[in-house]
Amino acid sequence: MKKILFIGAGSMAEALIQGWIKQKVFSPQEIYVTNRSDKERLHFLQETYGIHCMFDQAIYRQADLIILAMKPKDAIAAMRELKPKITPQSAILSILAGIGIGTITELLGSRPVARVMPNTSATIGMSASGIAFNNEVSTAQRILFLQLLEAVGSVIEVDEDQLHAVTALSGSGPAYIYYLMEAFERVGTEVGLSKDTVRLLMTQTLAGTAEMLKQSVEEPDVLRKKVTSPGGTTEAGIQALEQYQFNEAIEACIKEAEARSRSLANG
């Protein structure tokens, strides 16, 4: 692929741009980005990454891959505007939450379409992505799409309907972890530590815990119980989480996000 065109310039588009440039998947000269109206945002991306944000309309027809990265509320109008500008041969990679392949092909015509839900950790090559394909995607294109996502993290192929759950878990997941970190930093300073100390302790704790889960054959509950001595400090903390219905809060969080993804799909 020599030319890729992003339609939309939000945080997820920037994460992929930064990740792909850093991993040398694409050079800045191969990346084109446009959006509906935020020229200041386009100027920022151009100045930061050296990509093309002002270009001839011919690029639409020359693009080997078009990435749909606009806000879901703008997607239908944007795709209707996009259809006459692109060729039937251009493949589509959609990172739109909730908007299905059927809707995309209805608006853009029959063509190879992959839907992926990455997350913003693509910026540092550590995204967790789920991807689904339509029947127009060839074996070679499927391999290429997977390679693009593997370059910025891990990717797993799922049925399209499962992307709602992927969106709720790993797509939105970084925000939940950042929200948790905000709470750690707030309470850590309340009990006498500096914010920097809390961040150092907890980022290493999160990283170490994640690596333990990757390397261990034991289930999370077994690993948790190994840390939880009867009558000890960890048990006291777990009891407080149970008292405040931690499991119920997590369940509500994921189910609400998954339901929101489905509602976007239904318009």
PDB file of C-alpha atoms in Angstrom, residues 2-4 6 17-18 20-22 24-33 45-53:
ATOM      1  CA  LYS A   2       1.336   3.387  -1.014  1.00  0.00           C
ATOM      2  CA  LYS A   3      -1.484   5.723  -0.011  1.00  0.00           C
ATOM      3  CA  ILE A   4      -3.805   5.439   2.965  1.00  0.00           C
ATOM      4  CA  PHE A   6      -8.050   8.641   7.066  1.00  0.00           C
ATOM      5  CA  ILE A  17      -0.940   7.211  12.694  1.00  0.00           C
ATOM      6  CA  GLN A  18       1.619   7.576  15.467  1.00  0.00           C
ATOM      7  CA  TRP A  20       2.310   3.012  12.264  1.00  0.00           C
ATOM      8  CA  ILE A  21       4.895   5.739  11.724  1.00  0.00           C
ATOM      9  CA  LYS A  22       6.838   4.691  14.844  1.00  0.00           C
ATOM     10  CA  LYS A  24       7.724   2.066  10.167  1.00  0.00           C
ATOM     11  CA  VAL A  25       4.615   0.441   8.714  1.00  0.00           C
ATOM     12  CA  PHE A  26       3.968   3.611   6.701  1.00  0.00           C
ATOM     13  CA  SER A  27       6.024   6.705   6.104  1.00  0.00           C
ATOM     14  CA  PRO A  28       4.396  10.075   6.837  1.00  0.00           C
ATOM     15  CA  GLN A  29       4.382  10.772   3.087  1.00  0.00           C
ATOM     16  CA  GLU A  30       2.032   7.796   2.526  1.00  0.00           C
ATOM     17  CA  ILE A  31      -0.600   9.011   5.016  1.00  0.00           C
ATOM     18  CA  TYR A  32      -3.401  11.443   4.168  1.00  0.00           C
ATOM     19  CA  VAL A  33      -5.938  12.729   6.682  1.00  0.00           C
ATOM     20  CA  LEU A  45      -1.447  16.395  12.910  1.00  0.00           C
ATOM     21  CA  GLN A  46       0.476  17.700   9.922  1.00  0.00           C
ATOM     22  CA  GLU A  47       2.927  19.634  12.091  1.00  0.00           C
ATOM     23  CA  THR A  48       3.360  16.765  14.560  1.00  0.00           C
ATOM     24  CA  TYR A  49       3.706  13.797  12.215  1.00  0.00           C
ATOM     25  CA  GLY A  50       4.564  15.251   8.803  1.00  0.00           C
ATOM     26  CA  ILE A  51       1.519  13.682   7.127  1.00  0.00           C
ATOM     27  CA  HIS A  52      -0.638  15.193   4.380  1.00  0.00           C
ATOM     28  CA  CYS A  53      -3.707  17.126   5.489  1.00  0.00           C
TER      29      CYS A  53
END
